[in-house]
């Protein structure tokens, strides 16, 4: 099931239906991919205008990084569905005998790990898009500054959404307390950064719009 080859209408229809996939993680990744795409567009349109020489290399770097984030977030749409399907397969493993219970338990731990790492990656790339939006907002072409704001807003929503998918898995990982503590600490640090940089991006975009 290659989700990224679906028309948008099919994706929305499947997401709105009774099937558990596409679910929250893949929806977050899809939104993040749109954020990265908007940022890439704004940066590329900036390079086509009279960009100051001192800013040109910076904008070109933003294009490259946004493209990397876009690819990773596109892959995240598919990956999140794959890890969920694998998790559901693991849940269906037999667990009548002690041997079966032990085998299933070990595989479930790995499945929870994969199901947590997938949205973590989505959140990390969304955070990077927010940071890139902060870098681009002061130097982008004025005609696309609102698109930079859209990119930051979508990326922040993606970030917050991905962390919900992280948390729902962490609450079930009672055997891996050290891992859970480490992930939650990482997420707290990321959230502080994401909130601050998102507010910064919104402020920079607003100031540019006032001066337009």
mmCIF file of C-alpha atoms in Angstrom:
data_model
loop_
_atom_site.group_PDB
_atom_site.id
_atom_site.type_symbol
_atom_site.label_atom_id
_atom_site.label_comp_id
_atom_site.label_asym_id
_atom_site.label_seq_id
_atom_site.Cartn_x
_atom_site.Cartn_y
_atom_site.Cartn_z
ATOM 1 C CA UNK A 1 0.000 0.000 0.000
ATOM 2 C CA UNK A 2 1.972 2.996 -1.279
ATOM 3 C CA UNK A 3 0.133 5.842 0.388
ATOM 4 C CA UNK A 4 2.069 8.672 -1.246
ATOM 5 C CA UNK A 5 0.911 7.564 -4.678
ATOM 6 C CA UNK A 6 -2.725 8.004 -3.640
ATOM 7 C CA UNK A 7 -4.691 11.033 -4.837
ATOM 8 C CA UNK A 8 -5.423 13.424 -1.985
ATOM 9 C CA UNK A 9 -9.116 12.575 -2.171
ATOM 10 C CA UNK A 10 -8.408 8.884 -1.568
ATOM 11 C CA UNK A 11 -6.141 9.658 1.378
ATOM 12 C CA UNK A 12 -8.826 11.814 2.981
ATOM 13 C CA UNK A 13 -11.514 9.196 2.320
ATOM 14 C CA UNK A 14 -9.443 6.427 3.919
ATOM 15 C CA UNK A 15 -8.449 8.653 6.847
ATOM 16 C CA UNK A 16 -12.118 9.486 7.458
ATOM 17 C CA UNK A 17 -13.234 5.847 7.271
ATOM 18 C CA UNK A 18 -13.442 3.091 9.899
ATOM 19 C CA UNK A 19 -9.989 1.650 9.155
ATOM 20 C CA UNK A 20 -7.320 2.535 11.786
ATOM 21 C CA UNK A 21 -4.908 3.538 9.026
ATOM 22 C CA UNK A 22 -4.070 6.146 7.912
ATOM 23 C CA UNK A 23 -4.036 7.165 11.559
ATOM 24 C CA UNK A 24 -2.709 9.982 13.690
ATOM 25 C CA UNK A 25 0.972 9.418 12.982
ATOM 26 C CA UNK A 26 0.627 9.244 9.227
ATOM 27 C CA UNK A 27 -1.751 12.226 9.215
ATOM 28 C CA UNK A 28 0.847 14.185 11.181
ATOM 29 C CA UNK A 29 3.579 13.199 8.735
ATOM 30 C CA UNK A 30 1.404 14.199 5.776
ATOM 31 C CA UNK A 31 0.796 17.601 7.338
ATOM 32 C CA UNK A 32 4.524 17.940 8.013
ATOM 33 C CA UNK A 33 5.313 17.099 4.409
ATOM 34 C CA UNK A 34 3.025 19.941 3.326
ATOM 35 C CA UNK A 35 4.846 22.264 5.730
ATOM 36 C CA UNK A 36 8.226 21.311 4.280
ATOM 37 C CA UNK A 37 6.849 21.708 0.761
ATOM 38 C CA UNK A 38 5.590 25.236 1.507
ATOM 39 C CA UNK A 39 8.955 26.183 2.983
ATOM 40 C CA UNK A 40 10.809 24.795 -0.022
ATOM 41 C CA UNK A 41 8.530 26.701 -2.394
ATOM 42 C CA UNK A 42 9.027 29.979 -0.531
ATOM 43 C CA UNK A 43 12.796 29.518 -0.471
ATOM 44 C CA UNK A 44 13.007 28.643 -4.156
ATOM 45 C CA UNK A 45 10.894 31.627 -5.141
ATOM 46 C CA UNK A 46 13.211 33.767 -3.034
ATOM 47 C CA UNK A 47 16.304 32.584 -4.919
ATOM 48 C CA UNK A 48 14.628 33.533 -8.213
ATOM 49 C CA UNK A 49 14.295 37.165 -7.111
ATOM 50 C CA UNK A 50 16.933 39.771 -6.310
ATOM 51 C CA UNK A 51 18.254 38.082 -3.204
ATOM 52 C CA UNK A 52 21.211 39.756 -1.512
ATOM 53 C CA UNK A 53 24.420 37.891 -2.204
ATOM 54 C CA UNK A 54 25.023 37.435 1.524
ATOM 55 C CA UNK A 55 21.665 35.709 1.872
ATOM 56 C CA UNK A 56 21.677 33.614 -1.292
ATOM 57 C CA UNK A 57 23.768 30.751 0.081
ATOM 58 C CA UNK A 58 21.661 30.689 3.231
ATOM 59 C CA UNK A 59 18.455 30.431 1.218
ATOM 60 C CA UNK A 60 19.953 27.703 -0.965
ATOM 61 C CA UNK A 61 20.864 25.784 2.192
ATOM 62 C CA UNK A 62 17.285 26.153 3.394
ATOM 63 C CA UNK A 63 16.033 24.701 0.113
ATOM 64 C CA UNK A 64 18.314 21.697 0.538
ATOM 65 C CA UNK A 65 17.345 21.105 4.158
ATOM 66 C CA UNK A 66 13.642 21.564 3.466
ATOM 67 C CA UNK A 67 13.906 19.009 0.677
ATOM 68 C CA UNK A 68 15.493 16.508 3.053
ATOM 69 C CA UNK A 69 12.756 17.109 5.641
ATOM 70 C CA UNK A 70 10.104 16.733 2.950
ATOM 71 C CA UNK A 71 11.472 13.358 1.889
ATOM 72 C CA UNK A 72 11.738 12.101 5.457
ATOM 73 C CA UNK A 73 8.203 13.203 6.282
ATOM 74 C CA UNK A 74 6.844 11.575 3.121
ATOM 75 C CA UNK A 75 8.580 8.375 4.177
ATOM 76 C CA UNK A 76 7.078 8.874 7.631
ATOM 77 C CA UNK A 77 3.546 8.619 6.233
ATOM 78 C CA UNK A 78 4.243 5.137 4.922
ATOM 79 C CA UNK A 79 6.447 4.054 7.817
ATOM 80 C CA UNK A 80 3.875 4.920 10.456
ATOM 81 C CA UNK A 81 1.292 2.742 8.749
ATOM 82 C CA UNK A 82 3.808 -0.095 8.372
ATOM 83 C CA UNK A 83 4.786 -0.084 12.054
ATOM 84 C CA UNK A 84 1.139 0.009 13.107
ATOM 85 C CA UNK A 85 0.324 -2.953 10.883
ATOM 86 C CA UNK A 86 3.325 -4.838 12.305
ATOM 87 C CA UNK A 87 2.174 -4.001 15.833
ATOM 88 C CA UNK A 88 -1.315 -5.358 15.140
ATOM 89 C CA UNK A 89 0.179 -8.549 13.709
ATOM 90 C CA UNK A 90 2.192 -8.962 16.891
ATOM 91 C CA UNK A 91 -0.906 -8.514 19.047
ATOM 92 C CA UNK A 92 -2.544 -11.373 17.163
ATOM 93 C CA UNK A 93 0.272 -13.817 17.976
ATOM 94 C CA UNK A 94 -0.804 -16.828 20.042
ATOM 95 C CA UNK A 95 -0.200 -16.491 23.775
ATOM 96 C CA UNK A 96 -1.612 -19.580 25.409
ATOM 97 C CA UNK A 97 1.527 -21.397 26.547
ATOM 98 C CA UNK A 98 4.366 -19.893 28.577
ATOM 99 C CA UNK A 99 6.668 -20.121 25.551
ATOM 100 C CA UNK A 100 4.153 -18.335 23.365
ATOM 101 C CA UNK A 101 3.644 -15.631 25.980
ATOM 102 C CA UNK A 102 7.375 -15.072 26.287
ATOM 103 C CA UNK A 103 7.835 -14.919 22.509
ATOM 104 C CA UNK A 104 4.890 -12.560 22.062
ATOM 105 C CA UNK A 105 6.008 -10.367 24.950
ATOM 106 C CA UNK A 106 9.480 -9.880 23.487
ATOM 107 C CA UNK A 107 8.088 -9.053 20.071
ATOM 108 C CA UNK A 108 5.577 -6.630 21.576
ATOM 109 C CA UNK A 109 8.382 -4.696 23.273
ATOM 110 C CA UNK A 110 10.092 -4.286 19.906
ATOM 111 C CA UNK A 111 6.807 -3.333 18.251
ATOM 112 C CA UNK A 112 6.164 -0.623 20.851
ATOM 113 C CA UNK A 113 9.698 0.663 20.322
ATOM 114 C CA UNK A 114 9.187 0.929 16.551
ATOM 115 C CA UNK A 115 5.769 2.519 17.044
ATOM 116 C CA UNK A 116 7.369 5.156 19.269
ATOM 117 C CA UNK A 117 10.418 5.883 17.140
ATOM 118 C CA UNK A 118 8.285 6.501 14.051
ATOM 119 C CA UNK A 119 6.383 9.558 15.395
ATOM 120 C CA UNK A 120 9.558 10.716 17.165
ATOM 121 C CA UNK A 121 11.196 11.028 13.755
ATOM 122 C CA UNK A 122 8.161 12.919 12.457
ATOM 123 C CA UNK A 123 8.349 15.343 15.388
ATOM 124 C CA UNK A 124 12.084 15.869 14.931
ATOM 125 C CA UNK A 125 11.728 16.756 11.253
ATOM 126 C CA UNK A 126 8.757 19.021 11.963
ATOM 127 C CA UNK A 127 10.859 20.862 14.525
ATOM 128 C CA UNK A 128 13.563 21.361 11.922
ATOM 129 C CA UNK A 129 11.019 22.857 9.509
ATOM 130 C CA UNK A 130 9.989 25.367 12.209
ATOM 131 C CA UNK A 131 13.636 26.330 12.730
ATOM 132 C CA UNK A 132 14.176 26.732 8.991
ATOM 133 C CA UNK A 133 11.076 28.933 8.798
ATOM 134 C CA UNK A 134 12.643 31.207 11.416
ATOM 135 C CA UNK A 135 15.782 31.428 9.277
ATOM 136 C CA UNK A 136 13.868 32.162 6.080
ATOM 137 C CA UNK A 137 11.242 34.605 7.352
ATOM 138 C CA UNK A 138 13.559 37.662 7.674
ATOM 139 C CA UNK A 139 15.153 37.230 4.233
ATOM 140 C CA UNK A 140 12.502 35.672 2.010
ATOM 141 C CA UNK A 141 10.758 37.449 -0.819
ATOM 142 C CA UNK A 142 7.958 39.530 0.701
ATOM 143 C CA UNK A 143 5.403 37.969 -1.624
ATOM 144 C CA UNK A 144 5.897 34.558 -0.012
ATOM 145 C CA UNK A 145 6.349 35.545 3.634
ATOM 146 C CA UNK A 146 2.823 34.358 4.453
ATOM 147 C CA UNK A 147 3.723 30.938 3.020
ATOM 148 C CA UNK A 148 6.636 30.780 5.440
ATOM 149 C CA UNK A 149 4.139 31.447 8.228
ATOM 150 C CA UNK A 150 1.928 28.657 6.912
ATOM 151 C CA UNK A 151 4.919 26.301 6.858
ATOM 152 C CA UNK A 152 5.778 27.086 10.483
ATOM 153 C CA UNK A 153 2.163 26.754 11.653
ATOM 154 C CA UNK A 154 1.663 23.424 9.885
ATOM 155 C CA UNK A 155 4.988 22.133 11.177
ATOM 156 C CA UNK A 156 4.108 23.106 14.743
ATOM 157 C CA UNK A 157 0.794 21.291 14.445
ATOM 158 C CA UNK A 158 2.628 18.288 13.050
ATOM 159 C CA UNK A 159 5.078 18.384 15.938
ATOM 160 C CA UNK A 160 2.349 18.465 18.583
ATOM 161 C CA UNK A 161 0.332 15.762 16.826
ATOM 162 C CA UNK A 162 3.336 13.448 16.524
ATOM 163 C CA UNK A 163 4.032 13.728 20.245
ATOM 164 C CA UNK A 164 0.529 12.424 21.025
ATOM 165 C CA UNK A 165 1.397 9.316 19.012
ATOM 166 C CA UNK A 166 4.628 9.013 20.972
ATOM 167 C CA UNK A 167 2.888 9.306 24.332
ATOM 168 C CA UNK A 168 0.187 6.734 23.668
ATOM 169 C CA UNK A 169 2.906 4.135 23.138
ATOM 170 C CA UNK A 170 5.001 5.208 26.110
ATOM 171 C CA UNK A 171 2.155 4.643 28.554
ATOM 172 C CA UNK A 172 2.165 0.956 27.593
ATOM 173 C CA UNK A 173 5.937 0.466 27.868
ATOM 174 C CA UNK A 174 5.979 -0.292 31.598
ATOM 175 C CA UNK A 175 8.955 -2.659 31.291
ATOM 176 C CA UNK A 176 11.199 -0.042 29.712
ATOM 177 C CA UNK A 177 11.158 2.727 32.316
ATOM 178 C CA UNK A 178 14.608 4.085 31.426
ATOM 179 C CA UNK A 179 13.692 4.379 27.748
ATOM 180 C CA UNK A 180 10.357 6.007 28.591
ATOM 181 C CA UNK A 181 12.070 8.538 30.867
ATOM 182 C CA UNK A 182 14.667 9.370 28.226
ATOM 183 C CA UNK A 183 12.067 9.853 25.496
ATOM 184 C CA UNK A 184 9.858 12.034 27.681
ATOM 185 C CA UNK A 185 12.821 14.192 28.668
ATOM 186 C CA UNK A 186 13.780 14.570 25.018
ATOM 187 C CA UNK A 187 10.215 15.484 24.088
ATOM 188 C CA UNK A 188 10.029 18.130 26.819
ATOM 189 C CA UNK A 189 13.176 19.764 25.491
ATOM 190 C CA UNK A 190 11.926 19.584 21.931
ATOM 191 C CA UNK A 191 8.554 21.043 22.922
ATOM 192 C CA UNK A 192 10.151 24.031 24.620
ATOM 193 C CA UNK A 193 12.215 24.675 21.518
ATOM 194 C CA UNK A 194 9.295 24.111 19.135
ATOM 195 C CA UNK A 195 6.991 26.483 21.028
ATOM 196 C CA UNK A 196 9.623 29.214 21.249
ATOM 197 C CA UNK A 197 10.705 28.935 17.619
ATOM 198 C CA UNK A 198 7.114 28.785 16.408
ATOM 199 C CA UNK A 199 6.335 32.000 18.296
ATOM 200 C CA UNK A 200 9.501 33.508 16.838
ATOM 201 C CA UNK A 201 8.476 32.513 13.303
ATOM 202 C CA UNK A 202 5.010 34.012 13.789
ATOM 203 C CA UNK A 203 6.524 37.258 15.067
ATOM 204 C CA UNK A 204 8.998 37.504 12.186
ATOM 205 C CA UNK A 205 6.291 36.834 9.600
ATOM 206 C CA UNK A 206 3.957 39.393 11.204
ATOM 207 C CA UNK A 207 6.653 42.073 11.194
ATOM 208 C CA UNK A 208 7.411 41.428 7.534
ATOM 209 C CA UNK A 209 3.710 41.640 6.672
ATOM 210 C CA UNK A 210 3.344 44.969 8.487
ATOM 211 C CA UNK A 211 6.246 46.386 6.501
ATOM 212 C CA UNK A 212 4.911 45.105 3.172
#
